[in-house]
Amino acid sequence: MNAEAGQSFSILVLHGPNLNLLGLREPDIYGRITLEEINAQLRSEGEVLGVNVSCFQSNHEGALVDAIHAAWGKESGILINAGAYTHTSVAIRDALAGVAIPTVEVHLSNIYKREDFRHHSYIAPIAIGQISGFGAASYRLGLIALIHYLQQSDSNS
Ligand code: DQA
């Protein structure tokens, strides 16, 4: 869905398993910010940038796949932190590839500084890019990068 004069982009923010526990969960790694605070930051950043931001979290792989399918024809871009499914889920990768909605992958922690099993992402090869290691700011940076990409694509079409 491209933005023309007066029409704005619509971004779906997807959060995977255990991210509902942000604020309580391993604060030394993920910080004290809650998921609701991150979502509120993204919505207000969206308002400043003139894009509509909606957010969804699930601990279930199939629910995330369904949300990606439902985004087809509706959302201009997807910002995703798939949590642990990043490292395991061919289904989420295939859903993102299937709907072909421009996607940016984000992580609060720097996954390359952590255990080896976190170094591989099934999503990275089909994403525009990945931002990892800036805490909650990874989401905001990812949102700006995604909007920048959409605006560039729009002006080239
Ligand atoms: C995470 C990193 C993943 O390895 C982990 O399973 C998460 C969170 C992050 O945001 O740093 O749940 O995606």
Coordinates of N, CA and C and ligand atoms in Angstrom, one line a residue:
M1 N 0.9 -1.2 0.0 CA 0.0 0.0 0.0 C 0.9 1.2 0.0
N2 N 0.9 2.0 -1.1 CA 1.8 3.1 -1.2 C 1.2 4.4 -0.7
A3 N 2.0 5.3 -0.2 CA 1.5 6.6 0.3 C 1.5 7.5 -0.9
E4 N 0.3 8.1 -1.1 CA 0.3 9.2 -2.1 C -0.1 10.4 -1.3
A5 N -0.3 11.6 -2.0 CA -0.6 12.8 -1.2 C -1.7 12.6 -0.3
G6 N -1.6 12.8 1.0 CA -2.6 12.7 1.9 C -2.9 11.3 2.4
Q7 N -2.2 10.3 1.9 CA -2.4 9.0 2.3 C -1.2 8.5 3.0
S8 N -1.4 7.8 4.1 CA -0.2 7.5 4.9 C 0.1 6.0 4.9
F9 N 1.3 5.7 5.3 CA 1.7 4.3 5.4 C 1.1 3.7 6.7
S10 N 0.9 2.4 6.7 CA 0.4 1.7 7.8 C 1.4 0.6 8.2
I11 N 1.9 0.6 9.4 CA 2.9 -0.3 9.9 C 2.4 -1.3 10.9
L12 N 2.6 -2.6 10.7 CA 2.3 -3.6 11.8 C 3.5 -3.9 12.5
V13 N 3.4 -3.8 13.9 CA 4.6 -4.2 14.7 C 4.2 -5.5 15.4
L14 N 5.0 -6.5 15.1 CA 4.8 -7.8 15.7 C 5.8 -8.2 16.7
H15 N 5.4 -8.7 17.9 CA 6.3 -9.1 18.9 C 6.0 -10.6 19.2
G16 N 7.1 -11.4 19.3 CA 7.0 -12.8 19.5 C 6.9 -13.2 20.9
P17 N 7.2 -14.5 21.2 CA 7.1 -15.1 22.5 C 7.9 -14.4 23.6
N18 N 7.3 -14.3 24.8 CA 8.0 -13.8 26.0 C 8.2 -12.3 26.0
L19 N 7.9 -11.7 24.9 CA 8.1 -10.2 25.0 C 7.0 -9.5 25.8
N20 N 5.9 -10.2 26.1 CA 4.9 -9.7 27.0 C 5.5 -9.6 28.4
L21 N 6.6 -10.2 28.7 CA 7.2 -10.2 30.0 C 8.2 -9.1 30.1
L22 N 8.4 -8.3 29.1 CA 9.4 -7.2 29.2 C 9.1 -6.3 30.4
G23 N 10.2 -5.9 31.0 CA 10.1 -5.1 32.2 C 10.4 -5.9 33.5
L24 N 10.0 -7.2 33.3 CA 10.2 -8.2 34.4 C 11.3 -9.2 34.0
R25 N 11.3 -9.5 32.7 CA 12.1 -10.6 32.2 C 13.6 -10.2 32.1
E26 N 14.5 -10.9 32.7 CA 16.0 -10.7 32.5 C 16.3 -9.2 32.2
P27 N 16.0 -8.3 33.2 CA 16.2 -6.9 32.9 C 17.6 -6.5 32.6
D28 N 18.6 -7.3 33.1 CA 20.0 -7.0 32.7 C 20.2 -7.1 31.2
I29 N 19.4 -7.9 30.6 CA 19.6 -8.1 29.1 C 18.6 -7.2 28.4
Y30 N 17.3 -7.1 28.8 CA 16.3 -6.5 28.0 C 15.8 -5.1 28.6
G31 N 16.4 -4.7 29.8 CA 16.0 -3.5 30.3 C 14.7 -3.5 31.1
R32 N 14.2 -2.4 31.6 CA 13.1 -2.3 32.5 C 11.8 -1.9 31.8
I33 N 12.0 -1.5 30.5 CA 10.8 -1.0 29.8 C 9.8 -2.1 29.5
T34 N 8.5 -1.8 29.6 CA 7.5 -2.8 29.3 C 7.1 -2.7 27.8
L35 N 6.4 -3.8 27.5 CA 6.0 -3.9 26.0 C 5.0 -2.8 25.8
E36 N 4.1 -2.5 26.7 CA 3.1 -1.4 26.5 C 3.8 -0.1 26.3
E37 N 4.9 0.2 27.1 CA 5.6 1.4 26.9 C 6.3 1.5 25.5
I38 N 6.8 0.4 25.1 CA 7.4 0.3 23.7 C 6.4 0.6 22.7
N39 N 5.2 0.0 22.8 CA 4.1 0.2 21.8 C 3.7 1.6 21.8
A40 N 3.6 2.2 23.0 CA 3.1 3.6 23.1 C 4.2 4.5 22.5
Q41 N 5.5 4.3 22.7 CA 6.5 5.1 22.0 C 6.4 5.0 20.5
L42 N 6.1 3.7 20.0 CA 6.1 3.5 18.5 C 4.8 4.2 18.0
R43 N 3.7 4.2 18.7 CA 2.5 4.8 18.2 C 2.7 6.3 18.2
S44 N 3.4 6.9 19.2 CA 3.5 8.4 19.2 C 4.6 8.8 18.1
E45 N 5.6 7.9 18.0 CA 6.6 8.2 16.9 C 5.9 8.1 15.5
G46 N 4.9 7.2 15.4 CA 4.2 7.1 14.2 C 3.4 8.3 13.9
E47 N 2.8 8.9 15.0 CA 2.0 10.1 14.8 C 2.9 11.3 14.3
V48 N 4.1 11.4 14.9 CA 5.0 12.4 14.5 C 5.3 12.2 13.0
L49 N 5.6 11.0 12.6 CA 6.0 10.7 11.2 C 4.8 10.6 10.3
G50 N 3.6 10.7 10.8 CA 2.4 10.6 9.9 C 2.1 9.2 9.4
V51 N 2.5 8.2 10.2 CA 2.1 6.8 9.8 C 1.3 6.1 10.9
N52 N 0.4 5.2 10.4 CA -0.4 4.5 11.4 C 0.4 3.3 11.9
V53 N 0.4 3.1 13.2 CA 1.2 2.0 13.8 C 0.2 1.1 14.6
S54 N 0.1 -0.2 14.3 CA -0.6 -1.1 15.2 C 0.3 -2.2 15.6
C55 N 0.0 -2.7 16.8 CA 0.9 -3.6 17.5 C 0.2 -4.9 17.9
F56 N 0.9 -6.0 17.8 CA 0.4 -7.3 18.2 C 1.5 -8.2 18.8
Q57 N 1.2 -8.8 19.9 CA 2.1 -9.7 20.5 C 1.5 -11.1 20.7
S58 N 2.2 -12.2 20.4 CA 1.7 -13.5 20.7 C 2.8 -14.4 21.1
N59 N 2.5 -15.4 22.0 CA 3.4 -16.4 22.3 C 3.3 -17.6 21.4
H60 N 2.4 -17.5 20.4 CA 2.1 -18.7 19.6 C 2.5 -18.4 18.1
E61 N 3.3 -19.4 17.6 CA 3.8 -19.2 16.2 C 2.7 -19.1 15.2
G62 N 1.6 -19.9 15.3 CA 0.5 -19.9 14.4 C -0.2 -18.5 14.4
A63 N -0.4 -18.0 15.6 CA -1.0 -16.7 15.7 C -0.2 -15.6 15.0
L64 N 1.1 -15.7 15.1 CA 1.9 -14.7 14.4 C 1.8 -14.9 12.9
V65 N 1.8 -16.2 12.4 CA 1.6 -16.5 11.0 C 0.3 -15.9 10.5
D66 N -0.8 -16.1 11.3 CA -2.1 -15.6 11.0 C -2.1 -14.0 10.9
A67 N -1.4 -13.4 11.8 CA -1.4 -11.9 11.8 C -0.6 -11.4 10.5
I68 N 0.4 -12.2 10.1 CA 1.1 -11.8 8.9 C 0.2 -12.0 7.7
H69 N -0.5 -13.1 7.6 CA -1.4 -13.3 6.5 C -2.5 -12.2 6.5
A70 N -3.0 -11.8 7.7 CA -4.1 -10.8 7.7 C -3.5 -9.4 7.3
A71 N -2.2 -9.2 7.3 CA -1.6 -7.9 6.9 C -1.6 -7.7 5.4
W72 N -1.8 -8.8 4.7 CA -1.7 -8.8 3.2 C -2.7 -7.8 2.6
G73 N -2.2 -6.9 1.8 CA -3.1 -5.9 1.2 C -3.6 -4.8 2.1
K74 N -3.1 -4.9 3.4 CA -3.6 -3.9 4.4 C -2.5 -3.1 4.9
E75 N -1.3 -3.7 5.2 CA -0.2 -3.0 5.8 C 0.9 -2.7 4.8
S76 N 1.5 -1.5 5.0 CA 2.6 -1.2 4.1 C 3.9 -1.8 4.5
G77 N 4.1 -2.1 5.8 CA 5.4 -2.6 6.2 C 5.2 -3.4 7.5
I78 N 6.1 -4.2 7.8 CA 6.1 -5.0 9.1 C 7.4 -4.8 9.8
L79 N 7.3 -4.5 11.1 CA 8.4 -4.4 12.0 C 8.3 -5.6 13.0
I80 N 9.3 -6.5 13.0 CA 9.1 -7.7 13.8 C 10.3 -8.0 14.7
N81 N 9.9 -8.2 16.0 CA 10.8 -8.9 16.9 C 10.2 -10.3 17.2
A82 N 10.7 -11.3 16.5 CA 10.1 -12.6 16.6 C 10.5 -13.3 17.8
G83 N 11.4 -12.7 18.7 CA 11.9 -13.3 19.9 C 12.6 -14.6 19.5
A84 N 12.4 -15.7 20.3 CA 13.0 -17.0 20.1 C 12.7 -17.6 18.7
Y85 N 11.5 -17.2 18.2 CA 11.1 -17.8 16.9 C 12.0 -17.3 15.7
T86 N 12.7 -16.2 16.0 CA 13.7 -15.7 15.0 C 14.7 -16.9 14.6
H87 N 15.0 -17.7 15.6 CA 16.1 -18.7 15.5 C 15.5 -20.0 15.1
T88 N 14.2 -20.2 15.1 CA 13.6 -21.5 14.8 C 12.5 -21.6 13.8
S89 N 11.9 -20.5 13.4 CA 10.7 -20.6 12.7 C 10.7 -20.4 11.2
V90 N 10.7 -21.5 10.5 CA 10.6 -21.4 9.0 C 9.2 -20.9 8.6
A91 N 8.2 -21.2 9.5 CA 6.8 -20.8 9.2 C 6.7 -19.3 9.2
I92 N 7.3 -18.6 10.1 CA 7.2 -17.2 10.2 C 7.9 -16.6 9.0
R93 N 9.1 -17.1 8.7 CA 9.9 -16.6 7.5 C 9.0 -16.8 6.3
D94 N 8.4 -18.0 6.1 CA 7.7 -18.3 4.9 C 6.5 -17.4 4.8
A95 N 5.8 -17.1 5.9 CA 4.7 -16.2 5.9 C 5.1 -14.8 5.4
L96 N 6.2 -14.3 6.0 CA 6.7 -13.0 5.6 C 7.1 -12.9 4.1
A97 N 7.7 -14.0 3.6 CA 8.1 -14.1 2.2 C 6.8 -14.2 1.4
G98 N 5.8 -14.9 1.9 CA 4.6 -15.1 1.1 C 3.8 -13.8 0.9
V99 N 3.7 -13.0 1.9 CA 2.9 -11.8 1.7 C 3.7 -10.7 1.1
A100 N 5.1 -10.9 1.1 CA 6.0 -9.9 0.4 C 5.8 -8.5 0.9
I101 N 5.5 -8.3 2.2 CA 5.4 -7.0 2.7 C 6.8 -6.6 3.3
P102 N 7.3 -5.4 2.9 CA 8.6 -5.0 3.4 C 8.7 -5.1 4.9
T103 N 9.8 -5.8 5.3 CA 9.9 -6.2 6.8 C 11.3 -5.7 7.3
V104 N 11.3 -5.2 8.5 CA 12.5 -4.9 9.2 C 12.5 -5.7 10.5
E105 N 13.6 -6.4 10.7 CA 13.7 -7.3 11.9 C 14.5 -6.5 13.0
V106 N 13.9 -6.6 14.2 CA 14.6 -5.9 15.3 C 14.8 -6.8 16.5
H107 N 15.8 -6.5 17.3 CA 16.1 -7.2 18.6 C 16.5 -6.2 19.6
L108 N 16.1 -6.3 20.8 CA 16.5 -5.4 21.9 C 18.0 -5.7 22.2
S109 N 18.4 -7.0 22.3 CA 19.7 -7.3 22.7 C 20.5 -7.5 21.4
N110 N 21.9 -7.5 21.5 CA 22.7 -7.8 20.3 C 22.8 -9.3 20.2
I111 N 22.1 -9.9 19.3 CA 22.0 -11.4 19.3 C 23.4 -12.0 18.9
Y112 N 24.3 -11.2 18.3 CA 25.6 -11.7 17.9 C 26.6 -11.8 19.0
K113 N 26.3 -11.1 20.1 CA 27.1 -11.1 21.3 C 26.7 -12.2 22.3
R114 N 25.6 -12.9 22.0 CA 25.1 -13.8 22.9 C 25.3 -15.3 22.5
E115 N 24.6 -16.2 23.0 CA 24.8 -17.7 22.7 C 24.8 -17.9 21.2
D116 N 25.6 -18.9 20.8 CA 25.7 -19.3 19.3 C 24.3 -19.5 18.7
F117 N 23.4 -20.1 19.5 CA 22.1 -20.5 18.8 C 21.3 -19.2 18.5
R118 N 21.7 -18.1 19.0 CA 20.9 -16.8 18.7 C 21.6 -16.1 17.5
H119 N 22.7 -16.7 17.0 CA 23.4 -16.0 15.9 C 22.7 -16.2 14.5
H120 N 21.8 -17.2 14.4 CA 21.2 -17.4 13.1 C 19.7 -16.9 13.2
S121 N 19.4 -16.2 12.2 CA 18.0 -15.7 12.0 C 17.4 -16.2 10.7
Y122 N 16.3 -16.9 10.8 CA 15.5 -17.3 9.6 C 14.9 -16.2 8.9
I123 N 14.7 -15.0 9.6 CA 14.0 -13.9 9.0 C 15.0 -13.0 8.3
A124 N 16.2 -12.8 8.8 CA 17.2 -11.9 8.2 C 17.3 -12.0 6.7
P125 N 17.3 -13.2 6.1 CA 17.5 -13.2 4.6 C 16.3 -12.7 3.8
I126 N 15.2 -12.6 4.4 CA 14.0 -12.1 3.7 C 13.6 -10.7 4.2
A127 N 14.4 -10.1 5.1 CA 14.1 -8.8 5.6 C 14.9 -7.7 4.8
I128 N 14.4 -6.5 4.9 CA 15.2 -5.4 4.3 C 16.5 -5.3 5.1
G129 N 16.4 -5.3 6.4 CA 17.5 -5.2 7.2 C 17.2 -5.6 8.7
Q130 N 18.2 -5.5 9.5 CA 18.0 -6.0 10.9 C 18.7 -4.9 11.8
I131 N 18.1 -4.6 12.9 CA 18.7 -3.7 13.9 C 18.6 -4.5 15.3
S132 N 19.8 -4.6 15.9 CA 19.9 -5.5 17.0 C 20.9 -4.8 18.0
G133 N 20.5 -4.8 19.3 CA 21.4 -4.4 20.3 C 21.2 -3.0 20.9
F134 N 20.2 -2.3 20.6 CA 20.0 -0.9 21.1 C 18.8 -0.8 22.1
G135 N 18.5 -1.9 22.7 CA 17.4 -1.9 23.6 C 16.1 -1.5 22.9
A136 N 15.2 -0.8 23.7 CA 13.9 -0.4 23.1 C 14.2 0.5 21.9
A137 N 15.3 1.2 21.8 CA 15.6 2.1 20.7 C 15.7 1.3 19.4
S138 N 16.0 0.0 19.4 CA 16.0 -0.8 18.2 C 14.7 -0.7 17.5
Y139 N 13.6 -0.7 18.2 CA 12.3 -0.6 17.6 C 12.1 0.7 16.9
R140 N 12.5 1.8 17.6 CA 12.3 3.1 17.0 C 13.2 3.3 15.8
L141 N 14.4 2.8 15.9 CA 15.3 2.9 14.7 C 14.8 2.1 13.6
G142 N 14.2 0.9 13.9 CA 13.7 0.0 12.9 C 12.5 0.7 12.2
L143 N 11.7 1.4 13.0 CA 10.5 2.0 12.4 C 10.9 3.1 11.5
I144 N 11.9 3.9 11.9 CA 12.4 5.0 11.0 C 13.0 4.4 9.7
A145 N 13.8 3.3 9.9 CA 14.4 2.7 8.7 C 13.3 2.2 7.8
L146 N 12.3 1.6 8.3 CA 11.2 1.0 7.5 C 10.5 2.1 6.7
I147 N 10.2 3.2 7.4 CA 9.5 4.3 6.8 C 10.3 4.9 5.7
H148 N 11.6 5.1 6.0 CA 12.6 5.6 5.0 C 12.5 4.7 3.7
Y149 N 12.6 3.4 4.0 CA 12.6 2.4 2.8 C 11.3 2.6 2.0
L150 N 10.2 2.7 2.7 CA 8.9 2.8 2.0 C 8.8 4.1 1.2
Q151 N 9.3 5.2 1.8 CA 9.2 6.5 1.1 C 10.1 6.4 -0.1
Q152 N 11.3 5.8 0.0 CA 12.2 5.7 -1.1 C 11.6 4.9 -2.3
S153 N 11.0 3.8 -1.9 CA 10.3 2.9 -2.9 C 9.2 3.6 -3.6
D154 N 8.4 4.4 -2.8 CA 7.3 5.1 -3.3 C 7.8 6.2 -4.3
S155 N 8.8 6.9 -4.0 CA 9.3 8.0 -4.9 C 9.9 7.4 -6.1
N156 N 10.3 6.1 -6.1 CA 10.9 5.5 -7.3 C 9.9 4.8 -8.2
S157 N 8.6 4.8 -7.7 CA 7.6 4.0 -8.5 C 6.8 5.0 -9.3
Ligands
DQA1 C1 15.3 -11.1 21.4 C2 16.5 -12.0 21.2 C3 16.1 -13.5 21.1 O1 17.2 -14.3 21.0 C4 15.3 -13.9 22.4 O2 14.8 -15.2 22.2 C5 14.2 -13.0 22.7 C6 14.4 -11.5 22.5 C7 15.7 -9.6 21.6 O3 14.8 -8.8 21.4 O4 16.8 -9.4 22.0 O5 13.1 -13.4 23.1 O6 14.5 -11.2 20.1

